[in-house]
Short mmCIF file of C-alpha atoms and ligand atoms in Angstrom, two decimals:
data_model
loop_
_atom_site.label_atom_id
_atom_site.label_comp_id
_atom_site.label_asym_id
_atom_site.label_seq_id
_atom_site.Cartn_x
_atom_site.Cartn_y
_atom_site.Cartn_z
CA MET Y 1 14.51 6.13 5.32
CA ASN Y 2 16.27 6.41 2.06
CA ASN Y 3 15.73 9.90 0.40
CA ASN Y 4 15.62 8.61 -3.26
CA ARG Y 5 12.53 6.60 -3.20
CA LYS Y 6 9.14 7.93 -3.23
CA LYS Y 7 7.41 7.81 0.30
CA ILE Y 8 3.81 7.02 0.71
CA ILE Y 9 1.25 7.06 3.37
CA ALA Y 10 -1.83 5.08 2.44
CA GLY Y 11 -4.99 4.76 4.46
CA ASN Y 12 -6.96 1.42 4.04
CA TRP Y 13 -10.46 2.17 5.15
CA LYS Y 14 -11.50 -1.42 4.35
CA MET Y 15 -15.28 -2.23 4.96
CA ASN Y 16 -15.84 1.01 7.10
CA LEU Y 17 -17.50 4.29 6.88
CA THR Y 18 -20.77 5.36 5.06
CA LEU Y 19 -20.55 7.83 2.10
CA ALA Y 20 -21.08 10.74 4.23
CA GLU Y 21 -18.53 9.47 6.65
CA GLY Y 22 -16.08 8.85 3.98
CA ILE Y 23 -16.57 12.57 2.48
CA THR Y 24 -16.00 14.04 6.17
CA LEU Y 25 -12.79 12.00 6.58
CA ALA Y 26 -11.50 13.05 3.18
CA ASN Y 27 -12.36 16.60 3.71
CA GLY Y 28 -10.59 16.40 7.15
CA ILE Y 29 -7.36 14.93 5.55
CA LYS Y 30 -7.52 17.49 2.87
CA LYS Y 31 -8.04 20.34 5.25
CA CYS Y 32 -4.88 19.23 7.30
CA ILE Y 33 -2.48 18.96 4.51
CA THR Y 34 -3.73 22.13 2.44
CA ASN Y 35 -1.42 24.63 3.96
CA GLU Y 36 1.94 25.85 2.40
CA THR Y 37 4.04 24.12 4.97
CA THR Y 38 2.66 20.67 4.75
CA GLN Y 39 2.48 21.08 0.85
CA THR Y 40 6.14 21.97 0.64
CA ALA Y 41 7.15 19.35 2.88
CA LEU Y 42 5.25 16.68 0.93
CA LYS Y 43 7.07 18.00 -2.22
CA ASN Y 44 10.28 18.22 -0.88
CA ARG Y 45 10.09 14.86 0.93
CA ASN Y 46 8.54 13.25 -2.45
CA THR Y 47 5.66 11.90 -0.21
CA GLU Y 48 2.38 10.58 -1.53
CA ILE Y 49 -0.62 10.44 0.39
CA ILE Y 50 -3.37 7.81 -0.55
CA ILE Y 51 -6.81 6.92 0.61
CA ALA Y 52 -8.93 3.74 -0.23
CA PRO Y 53 -12.50 3.99 0.38
CA ASN Y 54 -14.95 1.22 -0.42
CA HIS Y 55 -15.95 1.12 -4.12
CA LEU Y 56 -19.25 2.76 -3.67
CA ALA Y 57 -17.50 5.97 -2.01
CA LEU Y 58 -14.72 6.17 -4.88
CA THR Y 59 -16.37 8.70 -6.98
CA GLU Y 60 -17.46 11.13 -4.33
CA VAL Y 61 -14.18 10.93 -2.47
CA VAL Y 62 -12.20 11.58 -5.78
CA LYS Y 63 -14.49 14.64 -6.12
CA THR Y 64 -13.65 15.67 -2.43
CA THR Y 65 -10.07 15.24 -2.77
CA ASN Y 66 -9.60 16.87 -6.26
CA THR Y 67 -6.97 19.50 -6.57
CA SER Y 68 -5.34 18.35 -3.45
CA SER Y 69 -2.36 16.09 -3.31
CA ILE Y 70 -4.42 13.19 -2.07
CA GLN Y 71 -4.56 10.14 -4.36
CA VAL Y 72 -7.54 7.79 -4.13
CA ALA Y 73 -7.26 3.88 -4.59
CA ALA Y 74 -9.50 1.23 -4.93
CA GLN Y 75 -9.26 -1.81 -2.32
CA ASN Y 76 -9.71 -4.44 -5.05
CA VAL Y 77 -9.96 -4.86 -8.86
CA TYR Y 78 -10.94 -7.49 -11.27
CA PHE Y 79 -8.51 -8.40 -14.22
CA GLU Y 80 -11.03 -8.64 -16.96
CA PRO Y 81 -12.06 -5.37 -18.88
CA ASN Y 82 -16.14 -6.22 -18.55
CA GLY Y 83 -18.32 -8.98 -19.07
CA ALA Y 84 -20.20 -11.36 -16.96
CA TYR Y 85 -18.29 -11.08 -13.70
CA THR Y 86 -21.17 -10.43 -11.10
CA GLY Y 87 -19.96 -8.17 -8.44
CA GLU Y 88 -16.61 -7.13 -9.80
CA VAL Y 89 -15.08 -3.74 -10.89
CA SER Y 90 -12.61 -3.34 -13.72
CA VAL Y 91 -9.55 -1.06 -14.35
CA THR Y 92 -11.30 0.65 -16.96
CA MET Y 93 -14.27 1.73 -14.57
CA LEU Y 94 -11.60 2.87 -12.13
CA LYS Y 95 -9.81 4.97 -14.65
CA ASP Y 96 -13.00 6.27 -15.74
CA ILE Y 97 -13.60 7.90 -12.26
CA LYS Y 98 -10.01 8.97 -11.83
CA VAL Y 99 -8.87 6.28 -9.60
CA MET Y 100 -5.28 5.32 -10.53
CA HIS Y 101 -4.26 3.07 -7.76
CA SER Y 102 -5.49 -0.17 -6.47
CA ILE Y 103 -4.80 -2.44 -3.41
CA ILE Y 104 -4.25 -5.93 -4.54
CA GLY Y 105 -3.73 -9.22 -2.35
CA HIS Y 106 -4.51 -7.92 1.06
CA SER Y 107 -4.32 -10.69 3.39
CA GLU Y 108 -8.16 -10.41 4.38
CA ARG Y 109 -8.86 -11.03 0.60
CA ARG Y 110 -6.34 -13.94 0.42
CA THR Y 111 -7.65 -15.75 3.66
CA LEU Y 112 -11.24 -14.82 3.81
CA LEU Y 113 -12.12 -14.63 0.15
CA GLY Y 114 -9.78 -17.23 -1.32
CA GLU Y 115 -7.89 -14.96 -3.67
CA SER Y 116 -4.72 -16.99 -5.05
CA ASP Y 117 -1.41 -15.87 -6.00
CA GLU Y 118 -2.45 -16.50 -9.63
CA GLN Y 119 -5.40 -14.12 -9.46
CA ILE Y 120 -3.38 -11.42 -7.70
CA ASN Y 121 -0.66 -11.78 -10.45
CA LYS Y 122 -3.35 -11.16 -13.19
CA LYS Y 123 -4.76 -8.00 -11.23
CA LEU Y 124 -1.39 -6.71 -11.06
CA LEU Y 125 -0.39 -7.18 -14.60
CA CYS Y 126 -3.81 -5.69 -15.56
CA LEU Y 127 -3.12 -2.76 -13.55
CA ILE Y 128 0.21 -2.06 -14.85
CA LYS Y 129 -0.88 -2.55 -18.48
CA ALA Y 130 -3.73 0.14 -17.66
CA GLY Y 131 -1.05 2.63 -16.38
CA MET Y 132 -2.42 2.27 -12.88
CA THR Y 133 -0.22 1.53 -9.54
CA PRO Y 134 -0.79 -1.57 -7.64
CA ILE Y 135 -0.25 -1.53 -3.98
CA PHE Y 136 0.73 -5.27 -3.77
CA CYS Y 137 0.37 -6.83 -0.43
CA ILE Y 138 2.56 -9.55 0.88
CA GLY Y 139 3.33 -10.99 4.51
CA GLU Y 140 3.50 -14.26 6.53
CA THR Y 141 1.26 -15.52 9.12
CA LEU Y 142 2.20 -16.11 12.81
CA ALA Y 143 2.66 -19.78 12.25
CA GLU Y 144 4.80 -19.24 9.27
CA ARG Y 145 6.93 -16.83 11.26
CA GLU Y 146 7.34 -19.09 14.24
CA ALA Y 147 8.13 -21.89 12.12
CA ASN Y 148 10.89 -19.62 10.65
CA LYS Y 149 9.29 -19.96 7.13
CA TRP Y 150 9.06 -16.36 6.55
CA THR Y 151 11.66 -16.11 4.09
CA ALA Y 152 10.28 -18.76 1.82
CA VAL Y 153 6.63 -17.25 2.13
CA ILE Y 154 7.82 -13.87 1.19
CA ARG Y 155 9.92 -15.19 -1.60
CA LYS Y 156 7.01 -17.25 -3.16
CA GLN Y 157 4.52 -14.49 -2.72
CA LEU Y 158 6.88 -12.02 -4.61
CA GLU Y 159 7.71 -14.58 -7.28
CA LEU Y 160 4.20 -15.62 -8.15
CA GLY Y 161 2.75 -12.10 -7.64
CA LEU Y 162 5.18 -10.44 -9.89
CA LYS Y 163 5.52 -13.22 -12.49
CA ASP Y 164 5.77 -12.07 -16.03
CA LEU Y 165 6.16 -8.49 -15.27
CA ALA Y 166 8.58 -6.62 -17.23
CA VAL Y 167 11.77 -5.52 -15.33
CA GLU Y 168 11.01 -1.78 -16.16
CA ASP Y 169 7.69 -2.13 -14.52
CA VAL Y 170 8.76 -3.58 -11.20
CA PRO Y 171 9.37 -0.10 -9.67
CA LYS Y 172 5.91 0.98 -10.69
CA VAL Y 173 4.54 -1.51 -8.20
CA ILE Y 174 4.19 -0.52 -4.54
CA ILE Y 175 4.95 -3.22 -2.42
CA ALA Y 176 3.16 -3.29 1.10
CA TYR Y 177 4.74 -5.76 3.66
CA GLU Y 178 1.81 -6.75 5.91
CA PRO Y 179 2.55 -9.61 8.43
CA VAL Y 180 -0.89 -11.17 8.90
CA TRP Y 181 0.02 -11.51 12.83
CA ALA Y 182 0.20 -7.61 13.01
CA ILE Y 183 -2.99 -6.52 10.98
CA GLY Y 184 -5.71 -5.17 13.28
CA THR Y 185 -3.99 -6.88 16.29
CA GLY Y 186 -2.59 -3.78 17.84
CA VAL Y 187 0.79 -5.77 17.77
CA SER Y 188 2.83 -4.27 15.28
CA ALA Y 189 6.19 -5.85 14.00
CA SER Y 190 8.96 -4.04 15.80
CA PRO Y 191 11.09 -1.77 13.54
CA GLU Y 192 13.83 -4.26 13.64
CA GLN Y 193 11.43 -7.07 12.46
CA ALA Y 194 9.94 -4.89 9.77
CA GLN Y 195 13.32 -3.58 8.47
CA GLU Y 196 14.63 -7.21 8.32
CA VAL Y 197 11.74 -8.20 5.90
CA HIS Y 198 12.10 -5.03 3.89
CA ALA Y 199 15.72 -5.54 3.38
CA PHE Y 200 14.96 -9.07 2.31
CA ILE Y 201 12.43 -8.08 -0.18
CA ARG Y 202 14.74 -5.39 -1.77
CA LYS Y 203 17.36 -8.05 -1.96
CA GLU Y 204 15.19 -10.43 -3.55
CA LEU Y 205 14.17 -7.73 -6.19
CA HIS Y 206 17.82 -7.03 -6.82
CA LEU Y 207 18.64 -10.91 -7.43
CA ASN Y 208 15.56 -11.53 -9.58
CA TYR Y 209 15.64 -8.22 -11.64
CA GLY Y 210 19.29 -6.87 -11.11
CA GLY Y 211 20.20 -3.28 -11.66
CA SER Y 212 18.70 -0.77 -9.31
CA VAL Y 213 15.05 -2.30 -9.22
CA GLY Y 214 15.55 -3.18 -5.62
CA ASP Y 215 16.59 0.38 -4.44
CA GLU Y 216 14.01 2.04 -6.62
CA THR Y 217 10.88 0.40 -5.41
CA SER Y 218 8.83 1.77 -2.54
CA ILE Y 219 8.08 -0.82 0.14
CA LEU Y 220 5.64 0.01 2.67
CA TYR Y 221 4.79 -1.47 5.89
CA GLY Y 222 1.39 -2.42 7.29
CA GLY Y 223 0.07 -3.91 10.48
CA SER Y 224 -1.02 -1.93 13.60
CA VAL Y 225 0.62 1.34 12.40
CA ASN Y 226 -0.52 4.10 14.59
CA ALA Y 227 0.17 7.61 15.58
CA LYS Y 228 2.59 6.40 18.33
CA ASN Y 229 4.92 3.85 16.48
CA ALA Y 230 4.96 5.56 13.00
CA THR Y 231 8.25 7.53 13.70
CA GLU Y 232 10.30 4.58 14.80
CA LEU Y 233 9.07 2.42 11.92
CA PHE Y 234 9.85 5.29 9.39
CA CYS Y 235 13.45 5.73 10.89
CA GLU Y 236 14.22 2.39 9.30
CA ILE Y 237 16.19 2.68 6.04
CA ASP Y 238 14.13 0.34 3.98
CA ILE Y 239 10.68 1.44 5.05
CA ASP Y 240 9.21 3.73 2.69
CA GLY Y 241 6.04 4.44 4.35
CA ALA Y 242 2.89 2.74 5.55
CA LEU Y 243 -0.20 1.04 4.74
CA VAL Y 244 -2.53 2.10 7.57
CA GLY Y 245 -5.90 0.42 8.60
CA GLY Y 246 -7.61 1.21 11.76
CA ALA Y 247 -5.55 4.55 12.43
CA SER Y 248 -6.38 5.84 8.99
CA LEU Y 249 -10.03 6.25 9.98
CA LYS Y 250 -9.24 8.82 12.51
CA ILE Y 251 -8.22 12.17 11.07
CA ASP Y 252 -5.66 13.07 13.91
CA ASP Y 253 -4.20 9.80 13.94
CA PHE Y 254 -3.64 9.59 10.23
CA TYR Y 255 -2.53 12.96 10.05
CA THR Y 256 0.15 12.36 12.89
CA ILE Y 257 1.41 9.35 10.79
CA ILE Y 258 1.75 11.69 7.88
CA GLU Y 259 3.71 14.23 10.06
CA ALA Y 260 5.74 11.30 11.25
CA MET Y 261 7.05 10.78 7.76
CA LEU Y 262 7.40 14.47 6.89
CA LYS Y 263 9.78 15.00 9.92
CA GLN Y 264 12.12 12.42 9.10
CA LYS Y 265 15.67 13.42 8.75
P1 PGA O 301 -4.29 -2.17 10.56
O1 PGA O 301 -4.60 -2.72 9.04
O2 PGA O 301 -3.47 -0.93 10.64
O3 PGA O 301 -5.51 -1.86 11.11
O4 PGA O 301 -3.66 -3.30 11.22
C1 PGA O 301 -3.59 -2.64 8.19
C2 PGA O 301 -3.98 -3.20 6.77
O5 PGA O 301 -4.71 -4.23 6.91
O6 PGA O 301 -3.77 -2.62 5.67
#
């Protein structure tokens, strides 16, 4: 890990948990981190904890985590401020309930719900304009990796997703590298595989935006991160944390992943 960049452990709850279950989980995480030792470690390590419940649970989870150092994120957002967009939620609505982060471009939305790079880019620009933080997901499929095409895929997703973003706004984006073949499969990328892609993303940012943008941007790894493999992933110099799915639904596992980050040298 690199000590200069912000570290992030984010839990993507996906379409799981009732409202009551979500509140219990948020309370459990809050309890685990509300002690002086953990609070000091989070501060010293410049580490942020983010949880992303479903839209219906956002308001209550924000209330539950209030005053703790947990940020609450939406799992998706629409790029128009309001209007006839049935089923969608805007940045204005999220800000109104004090939600300042949103995941965008998750591979489940790209593949199951047909979200395009163009739509993801509009969402990203809209979040930045609203002063919010996008957690922008990218990643290749197994077929693309096996055909040795991952560099081209990642380059294109970065180029299209970050299109028209001002250079100074790039480090405001949290990038999450999530190889599709590792999501929910129990087969994580190896630390070396993840590191290779993270270094590539950083280099692309450097080439496209120059200066220190590549060094300043936090890049998370996601895809079957769990209590056992978190430490070795976080040892890698370009991995700044994790976007955790399944393991973020269990308090003990999620807290162990947080601890794995806080114990890094
Ligand atoms: P997983 O999901 O940890 O269950 O693989 C990660 C994600 O989709 O963000």
